[in-house]
Amino acid sequence: MKSSISRRIMHFLYPTRCPVCGELIGYDEWFCTGCADKLTPYSGDFRIEAAESFSAAFEYDDNITPAVMLLKRGVCGNADFALGGALADVLKENGIAERADVIVPVPMYRSDERKRGYNQAELIAKVLSRRLGIELCRDAAVKLRPTAEQKTLDRVGREINLRNAFAVALPEVITEKRILIVDDVCTTGATMAELTSILLDNGAASAHCASCCKTPLKNKNKI
């Protein structure tokens, strides 16, 4: 209820816009009708090593890209609400929401987060937490150093790039808990796989991974 009132007030001051095309929409809407009809729901069977499941709301294509780019450019707009809301519905429908105790967003390196103004994975995680009633812990895991973009590297390069990049900061929060790891976009899955491994090694009972968008893979066997 509190969130709904806040959105109504913000909508009055700064009218809500579709994060894809910028058209004015209702305060509780995700996308305009035209853009929503063009989005491709994710229907793949991608796996993350050691994770019990992977979920995504949309296939990452040209139709959803503008919304994702708003988040990555530090603008946000209605993108977190729209993408997070869509992912929350997927997690309800596939039963994963009932199998998670704590939401952990993929962390950013502190200087990168300061530059952008926020961690987009955390914004999405906040939407999920409100809609699903699952505890959010933004500080459970931290990123210790900057890394190159995973999409620019081959498989070996991705593994080296992420080695010792993450650490658990609050083990008491994740011990024996079922963790839902959240990010905005999943490309190869290497980042989520690394974070899954670290959380499990530090006492988490299980890990489920979810992203708003999943890029198509040429090689279906990639993890």
PDB file of C-alpha atoms in Angstrom:
ATOM      1  CA  MET A   1       0.000   0.000   0.000  1.00  0.00           C
ATOM      2  CA  LYS A   2       2.768   2.429   0.963  1.00  0.00           C
ATOM      3  CA  SER A   3       4.558   1.741  -2.320  1.00  0.00           C
ATOM      4  CA  SER A   4       1.356   2.352  -4.292  1.00  0.00           C
ATOM      5  CA  ILE A   5       0.785   5.708  -2.590  1.00  0.00           C
ATOM      6  CA  SER A   6       4.382   6.730  -3.249  1.00  0.00           C
ATOM      7  CA  ARG A   7       4.023   5.862  -6.933  1.00  0.00           C
ATOM      8  CA  ARG A   8       0.805   7.869  -7.187  1.00  0.00           C
ATOM      9  CA  ILE A   9       2.533  10.904  -5.712  1.00  0.00           C
ATOM     10  CA  MET A  10       5.569  10.530  -7.947  1.00  0.00           C
ATOM     11  CA  HIS A  11       3.298  10.019 -10.961  1.00  0.00           C
ATOM     12  CA  PHE A  12       1.594  13.330 -10.166  1.00  0.00           C
ATOM     13  CA  LEU A  13       4.944  15.136  -9.957  1.00  0.00           C
ATOM     14  CA  TYR A  14       6.786  13.187 -12.659  1.00  0.00           C
ATOM     15  CA  PRO A  15       4.327  11.324 -14.922  1.00  0.00           C
ATOM     16  CA  THR A  16       5.241   7.673 -15.466  1.00  0.00           C
ATOM     17  CA  ARG A  17       6.568   6.775 -18.896  1.00  0.00           C
ATOM     18  CA  CYS A  18       7.068   3.531 -20.766  1.00  0.00           C
ATOM     19  CA  PRO A  19      10.759   2.641 -20.279  1.00  0.00           C
ATOM     20  CA  VAL A  20      10.982   1.470 -23.894  1.00  0.00           C
ATOM     21  CA  CYS A  21       9.435   4.285 -25.948  1.00  0.00           C
ATOM     22  CA  GLY A  22       8.846   7.066 -23.405  1.00  0.00           C
ATOM     23  CA  GLU A  23       5.076   7.252 -23.900  1.00  0.00           C
ATOM     24  CA  LEU A  24       3.015   8.380 -20.896  1.00  0.00           C
ATOM     25  CA  ILE A  25       1.394   5.436 -19.066  1.00  0.00           C
ATOM     26  CA  GLY A  26      -0.482   4.821 -15.819  1.00  0.00           C
ATOM     27  CA  TYR A  27       1.369   4.970 -12.491  1.00  0.00           C
ATOM     28  CA  ASP A  28       0.996   1.193 -11.990  1.00  0.00           C
ATOM     29  CA  GLU A  29       1.751   0.148 -15.584  1.00  0.00           C
ATOM     30  CA  TRP A  30       5.021  -1.381 -16.734  1.00  0.00           C
ATOM     31  CA  PHE A  31       5.017  -0.662 -20.469  1.00  0.00           C
ATOM     32  CA  CYS A  32       2.675   0.939 -22.978  1.00  0.00           C
ATOM     33  CA  THR A  33       0.454  -1.533 -24.848  1.00  0.00           C
ATOM     34  CA  GLY A  34       2.366  -1.206 -28.097  1.00  0.00           C
ATOM     35  CA  CYS A  35       5.747  -1.975 -26.539  1.00  0.00           C
ATOM     36  CA  ALA A  36       4.390  -4.724 -24.288  1.00  0.00           C
ATOM     37  CA  ASP A  37       3.029  -6.559 -27.335  1.00  0.00           C
ATOM     38  CA  LYS A  38       6.502  -6.612 -28.908  1.00  0.00           C
ATOM     39  CA  LEU A  39       8.375  -8.066 -25.933  1.00  0.00           C
ATOM     40  CA  THR A  40       9.441 -11.711 -26.103  1.00  0.00           C
ATOM     41  CA  PRO A  41       8.860 -13.728 -22.914  1.00  0.00           C
ATOM     42  CA  TYR A  42      11.835 -15.881 -21.985  1.00  0.00           C
ATOM     43  CA  SER A  43      11.148 -19.557 -22.643  1.00  0.00           C
ATOM     44  CA  GLY A  44      14.597 -21.161 -22.562  1.00  0.00           C
ATOM     45  CA  ASP A  45      16.030 -23.852 -20.316  1.00  0.00           C
ATOM     46  CA  PHE A  46      19.338 -22.193 -19.423  1.00  0.00           C
ATOM     47  CA  ARG A  47      21.296 -23.580 -16.460  1.00  0.00           C
ATOM     48  CA  ILE A  48      23.612 -21.926 -13.952  1.00  0.00           C
ATOM     49  CA  GLU A  49      26.263 -24.239 -12.529  1.00  0.00           C
ATOM     50  CA  ALA A  50      25.423 -25.323  -8.935  1.00  0.00           C
ATOM     51  CA  ALA A  51      22.180 -23.297  -8.887  1.00  0.00           C
ATOM     52  CA  GLU A  52      18.873 -25.084  -8.488  1.00  0.00           C
ATOM     53  CA  SER A  53      17.115 -22.965 -11.101  1.00  0.00           C
ATOM     54  CA  PHE A  54      17.357 -20.046 -13.498  1.00  0.00           C
ATOM     55  CA  SER A  55      14.463 -17.737 -14.350  1.00  0.00           C
ATOM     56  CA  ALA A  56      14.085 -14.721 -16.622  1.00  0.00           C
ATOM     57  CA  ALA A  57      11.200 -12.517 -17.719  1.00  0.00           C
ATOM     58  CA  PHE A  58      12.230 -11.540 -21.241  1.00  0.00           C
ATOM     59  CA  GLU A  59      14.557 -12.510 -24.023  1.00  0.00           C
ATOM     60  CA  TYR A  60      17.130  -9.757 -24.415  1.00  0.00           C
ATOM     61  CA  ASP A  61      16.498  -8.301 -27.871  1.00  0.00           C
ATOM     62  CA  ASP A  62      16.097  -4.914 -29.547  1.00  0.00           C
ATOM     63  CA  ASN A  63      12.557  -4.509 -28.189  1.00  0.00           C
ATOM     64  CA  ILE A  64      13.544  -4.597 -24.505  1.00  0.00           C
ATOM     65  CA  THR A  65      17.015  -3.030 -24.877  1.00  0.00           C
ATOM     66  CA  PRO A  66      15.903   0.617 -24.339  1.00  0.00           C
ATOM     67  CA  ALA A  67      14.535  -0.241 -20.871  1.00  0.00           C
ATOM     68  CA  VAL A  68      17.734  -2.022 -19.872  1.00  0.00           C
ATOM     69  CA  MET A  69      19.854   0.849 -21.197  1.00  0.00           C
ATOM     70  CA  LEU A  70      17.971   3.336 -19.001  1.00  0.00           C
ATOM     71  CA  LEU A  71      19.191   1.418 -15.955  1.00  0.00           C
ATOM     72  CA  LYS A  72      22.740   1.074 -17.215  1.00  0.00           C
ATOM     73  CA  ARG A  73      22.967   4.795 -18.066  1.00  0.00           C
ATOM     74  CA  GLY A  74      21.945   5.760 -14.553  1.00  0.00           C
ATOM     75  CA  VAL A  75      18.531   7.116 -15.583  1.00  0.00           C
ATOM     76  CA  CYS A  76      16.265   4.368 -14.209  1.00  0.00           C
ATOM     77  CA  GLY A  77      12.876   5.972 -14.939  1.00  0.00           C
ATOM     78  CA  ASN A  78      10.188   3.288 -14.777  1.00  0.00           C
ATOM     79  CA  ALA A  79      12.591   0.547 -15.877  1.00  0.00           C
ATOM     80  CA  ASP A  80      13.216  -1.034 -12.466  1.00  0.00           C
ATOM     81  CA  PHE A  81       9.490  -1.145 -11.676  1.00  0.00           C
ATOM     82  CA  ALA A  82       8.620  -2.627 -15.079  1.00  0.00           C
ATOM     83  CA  LEU A  83      11.406  -5.180 -15.312  1.00  0.00           C
ATOM     84  CA  GLY A  84      11.212  -6.125 -11.638  1.00  0.00           C
ATOM     85  CA  GLY A  85       7.445  -6.475 -11.755  1.00  0.00           C
ATOM     86  CA  ALA A  86       7.582  -8.748 -14.786  1.00  0.00           C
ATOM     87  CA  LEU A  87      10.269 -10.909 -13.165  1.00  0.00           C
ATOM     88  CA  ALA A  88       8.269 -11.114  -9.928  1.00  0.00           C
ATOM     89  CA  ASP A  89       5.306 -12.518 -11.842  1.00  0.00           C
ATOM     90  CA  VAL A  90       7.527 -15.150 -13.465  1.00  0.00           C
ATOM     91  CA  LEU A  91       8.936 -16.197 -10.092  1.00  0.00           C
ATOM     92  CA  LYS A  92       5.421 -16.527  -8.706  1.00  0.00           C
ATOM     93  CA  GLU A  93       4.226 -18.558 -11.670  1.00  0.00           C
ATOM     94  CA  ASN A  94       7.126 -21.019 -11.688  1.00  0.00           C
ATOM     95  CA  GLY A  95       7.070 -21.502  -7.916  1.00  0.00           C
ATOM     96  CA  ILE A  96      10.552 -20.128  -7.217  1.00  0.00           C
ATOM     97  CA  ALA A  97       9.206 -17.325  -5.009  1.00  0.00           C
ATOM     98  CA  GLU A  98       8.075 -19.962  -2.507  1.00  0.00           C
ATOM     99  CA  ARG A  99      11.555 -21.499  -2.426  1.00  0.00           C
ATOM    100  CA  ALA A 100      13.588 -18.414  -1.484  1.00  0.00           C
ATOM    101  CA  ASP A 101      14.309 -16.896   1.931  1.00  0.00           C
ATOM    102  CA  VAL A 102      16.664 -14.041   1.030  1.00  0.00           C
ATOM    103  CA  ILE A 103      17.235 -12.000  -2.122  1.00  0.00           C
ATOM    104  CA  VAL A 104      20.856 -11.118  -2.906  1.00  0.00           C
ATOM    105  CA  PRO A 105      21.458  -8.723  -5.821  1.00  0.00           C
ATOM    106  CA  VAL A 106      24.630  -9.183  -7.854  1.00  0.00           C
ATOM    107  CA  PRO A 107      26.938  -6.554  -6.297  1.00  0.00           C
ATOM    108  CA  MET A 108      28.793  -3.816  -8.162  1.00  0.00           C
ATOM    109  CA  TYR A 109      32.283  -2.588  -7.399  1.00  0.00           C
ATOM    110  CA  ARG A 110      31.897   0.444  -5.133  1.00  0.00           C
ATOM    111  CA  SER A 111      33.427   3.014  -7.531  1.00  0.00           C
ATOM    112  CA  ASP A 112      31.273   1.742 -10.413  1.00  0.00           C
ATOM    113  CA  GLU A 113      28.152   2.025  -8.265  1.00  0.00           C
ATOM    114  CA  ARG A 114      29.052   5.574  -7.216  1.00  0.00           C
ATOM    115  CA  LYS A 115      29.564   6.553 -10.841  1.00  0.00           C
ATOM    116  CA  ARG A 116      26.190   5.167 -11.935  1.00  0.00           C
ATOM    117  CA  GLY A 117      24.396   6.351  -8.803  1.00  0.00           C
ATOM    118  CA  TYR A 118      22.906   2.968  -7.931  1.00  0.00           C
ATOM    119  CA  ASN A 119      23.202  -0.771  -8.487  1.00  0.00           C
ATOM    120  CA  GLN A 120      20.503  -1.693 -11.002  1.00  0.00           C
ATOM    121  CA  ALA A 121      20.374  -5.269  -9.701  1.00  0.00           C
ATOM    122  CA  GLU A 122      19.570  -3.882  -6.253  1.00  0.00           C
ATOM    123  CA  LEU A 123      16.756  -1.686  -7.614  1.00  0.00           C
ATOM    124  CA  ILE A 124      15.202  -4.727  -9.267  1.00  0.00           C
ATOM    125  CA  ALA A 125      15.718  -6.768  -6.102  1.00  0.00           C
ATOM    126  CA  LYS A 126      13.825  -4.122  -4.105  1.00  0.00           C
ATOM    127  CA  VAL A 127      10.849  -4.471  -6.445  1.00  0.00           C
ATOM    128  CA  LEU A 128      10.974  -8.250  -6.064  1.00  0.00           C
ATOM    129  CA  SER A 129      11.220  -7.986  -2.287  1.00  0.00           C
ATOM    130  CA  ARG A 130       8.109  -5.782  -2.091  1.00  0.00           C
ATOM    131  CA  ARG A 131       6.037  -7.839  -4.506  1.00  0.00           C
ATOM    132  CA  LEU A 132       7.081 -11.289  -3.253  1.00  0.00           C
ATOM    133  CA  GLY A 133       7.506 -10.566   0.452  1.00  0.00           C
ATOM    134  CA  ILE A 134      11.057 -11.947   0.514  1.00  0.00           C
ATOM    135  CA  GLU A 135      13.788 -10.382   2.636  1.00  0.00           C
ATOM    136  CA  LEU A 136      16.384  -8.364   0.716  1.00  0.00           C
ATOM    137  CA  CYS A 137      20.003  -8.140   1.863  1.00  0.00           C
ATOM    138  CA  ARG A 138      22.002  -5.792  -0.365  1.00  0.00           C
ATOM    139  CA  ASP A 139      25.200  -6.240   1.651  1.00  0.00           C
ATOM    140  CA  ALA A 140      25.302 -10.030   1.912  1.00  0.00           C
ATOM    141  CA  ALA A 141      27.857 -10.179  -0.906  1.00  0.00           C
ATOM    142  CA  VAL A 142      30.367  -7.592  -2.113  1.00  0.00           C
ATOM    143  CA  LYS A 143      32.471  -7.107  -5.222  1.00  0.00           C
ATOM    144  CA  LEU A 144      36.120  -6.735  -4.279  1.00  0.00           C
ATOM    145  CA  ARG A 145      37.576  -5.396  -7.500  1.00  0.00           C
ATOM    146  CA  PRO A 146      36.567  -4.083 -10.927  1.00  0.00           C
ATOM    147  CA  THR A 147      36.195  -6.599 -13.763  1.00  0.00           C
ATOM    148  CA  ALA A 148      36.000  -6.433 -17.544  1.00  0.00           C
ATOM    149  CA  GLU A 149      32.663  -6.943 -19.301  1.00  0.00           C
ATOM    150  CA  GLN A 150      32.046 -10.667 -19.501  1.00  0.00           C
ATOM    151  CA  LYS A 151      30.625 -10.477 -23.019  1.00  0.00           C
ATOM    152  CA  THR A 152      34.002  -9.298 -24.351  1.00  0.00           C
ATOM    153  CA  LEU A 153      35.830 -12.426 -23.136  1.00  0.00           C
ATOM    154  CA  ASP A 154      36.043 -16.088 -24.088  1.00  0.00           C
ATOM    155  CA  ARG A 155      35.166 -18.850 -21.603  1.00  0.00           C
ATOM    156  CA  VAL A 156      38.636 -19.027 -20.053  1.00  0.00           C
ATOM    157  CA  GLY A 157      38.867 -15.245 -19.901  1.00  0.00           C
ATOM    158  CA  ARG A 158      35.511 -15.043 -18.114  1.00  0.00           C
ATOM    159  CA  GLU A 159      36.636 -17.473 -15.439  1.00  0.00           C
ATOM    160  CA  ILE A 160      39.877 -15.580 -14.845  1.00  0.00           C
ATOM    161  CA  ASN A 161      38.063 -12.246 -14.893  1.00  0.00           C
ATOM    162  CA  LEU A 162      35.748 -13.267 -12.050  1.00  0.00           C
ATOM    163  CA  ARG A 163      38.234 -15.207  -9.950  1.00  0.00           C
ATOM    164  CA  ASN A 164      38.238 -13.797  -6.389  1.00  0.00           C
ATOM    165  CA  ALA A 165      36.039 -10.907  -7.508  1.00  0.00           C
ATOM    166  CA  PHE A 166      33.262 -11.555  -4.963  1.00  0.00           C
ATOM    167  CA  ALA A 167      33.108 -12.296  -1.257  1.00  0.00           C
ATOM    168  CA  VAL A 168      30.444 -12.915   1.373  1.00  0.00           C
ATOM    169  CA  ALA A 169      30.274  -9.992   3.805  1.00  0.00           C
ATOM    170  CA  LEU A 170      27.429 -11.171   6.033  1.00  0.00           C
ATOM    171  CA  PRO A 171      27.596 -14.960   6.351  1.00  0.00           C
ATOM    172  CA  GLU A 172      25.064 -14.937   9.180  1.00  0.00           C
ATOM    173  CA  VAL A 173      22.418 -13.669   6.746  1.00  0.00           C
ATOM    174  CA  ILE A 174      22.851 -16.500   4.243  1.00  0.00           C
ATOM    175  CA  THR A 175      23.729 -19.474   6.476  1.00  0.00           C
ATOM    176  CA  GLU A 176      21.236 -22.305   5.845  1.00  0.00           C
ATOM    177  CA  LYS A 177      19.064 -19.923   3.804  1.00  0.00           C
ATOM    178  CA  ARG A 178      17.678 -20.429   0.324  1.00  0.00           C
ATOM    179  CA  ILE A 179      19.113 -17.562  -1.712  1.00  0.00           C
ATOM    180  CA  LEU A 180      17.617 -15.860  -4.768  1.00  0.00           C
ATOM    181  CA  ILE A 181      20.416 -14.180  -6.748  1.00  0.00           C
ATOM    182  CA  VAL A 182      19.156 -11.320  -8.918  1.00  0.00           C
ATOM    183  CA  ASP A 183      20.622  -9.372 -11.849  1.00  0.00           C
ATOM    184  CA  ASP A 184      19.266  -7.224 -14.672  1.00  0.00           C
ATOM    185  CA  VAL A 185      20.681  -9.201 -17.613  1.00  0.00           C
ATOM    186  CA  CYS A 186      22.249 -12.650 -17.825  1.00  0.00           C
ATOM    187  CA  THR A 187      24.556 -13.263 -20.784  1.00  0.00           C
ATOM    188  CA  THR A 188      26.811 -16.275 -20.222  1.00  0.00           C
ATOM    189  CA  GLY A 189      25.823 -16.957 -16.621  1.00  0.00           C
ATOM    190  CA  ALA A 190      29.438 -16.845 -15.422  1.00  0.00           C
ATOM    191  CA  THR A 191      28.824 -14.035 -12.925  1.00  0.00           C
ATOM    192  CA  MET A 192      25.843 -15.773 -11.349  1.00  0.00           C
ATOM    193  CA  ALA A 193      27.707 -19.077 -11.309  1.00  0.00           C
ATOM    194  CA  GLU A 194      30.629 -17.505  -9.451  1.00  0.00           C
ATOM    195  CA  LEU A 195      28.331 -15.842  -6.924  1.00  0.00           C
ATOM    196  CA  THR A 196      26.360 -19.063  -6.478  1.00  0.00           C
ATOM    197  CA  SER A 197      29.553 -20.974  -5.713  1.00  0.00           C
ATOM    198  CA  ILE A 198      30.692 -18.419  -3.133  1.00  0.00           C
ATOM    199  CA  LEU A 199      27.336 -18.301  -1.359  1.00  0.00           C
ATOM    200  CA  LEU A 200      27.095 -22.081  -1.177  1.00  0.00           C
ATOM    201  CA  ASP A 201      30.679 -22.348   0.075  1.00  0.00           C
ATOM    202  CA  ASN A 202      29.773 -19.914   2.858  1.00  0.00           C
ATOM    203  CA  GLY A 203      26.811 -21.860   4.166  1.00  0.00           C
ATOM    204  CA  ALA A 204      23.806 -21.061   1.958  1.00  0.00           C
ATOM    205  CA  ALA A 205      21.383 -23.973   1.729  1.00  0.00           C
ATOM    206  CA  SER A 206      20.643 -23.432  -1.954  1.00  0.00           C
ATOM    207  CA  ALA A 207      20.737 -20.811  -4.680  1.00  0.00           C
ATOM    208  CA  HIS A 208      18.236 -19.841  -7.351  1.00  0.00           C
ATOM    209  CA  CYS A 209      19.208 -17.350 -10.048  1.00  0.00           C
ATOM    210  CA  ALA A 210      16.973 -14.844 -11.820  1.00  0.00           C
ATOM    211  CA  SER A 211      17.450 -11.984 -14.259  1.00  0.00           C
ATOM    212  CA  CYS A 212      15.004  -9.679 -15.981  1.00  0.00           C
ATOM    213  CA  CYS A 213      16.464 -10.532 -19.384  1.00  0.00           C
ATOM    214  CA  LYS A 214      18.444 -13.421 -20.856  1.00  0.00           C
ATOM    215  CA  THR A 215      20.522 -13.031 -23.995  1.00  0.00           C
ATOM    216  CA  PRO A 216      20.159 -15.780 -26.582  1.00  0.00           C
ATOM    217  CA  LEU A 217      23.156 -18.103 -26.779  1.00  0.00           C
ATOM    218  CA  LYS A 218      24.515 -19.513 -30.026  1.00  0.00           C
ATOM    219  CA  ASN A 219      25.886 -22.464 -28.099  1.00  0.00           C
ATOM    220  CA  LYS A 220      23.020 -23.934 -26.070  1.00  0.00           C
ATOM    221  CA  ASN A 221      25.435 -25.856 -23.848  1.00  0.00           C
ATOM    222  CA  LYS A 222      27.144 -22.763 -22.423  1.00  0.00           C
ATOM    223  CA  ILE A 223      26.732 -22.120 -18.725  1.00  0.00           C
TER     224      ILE A 223
END
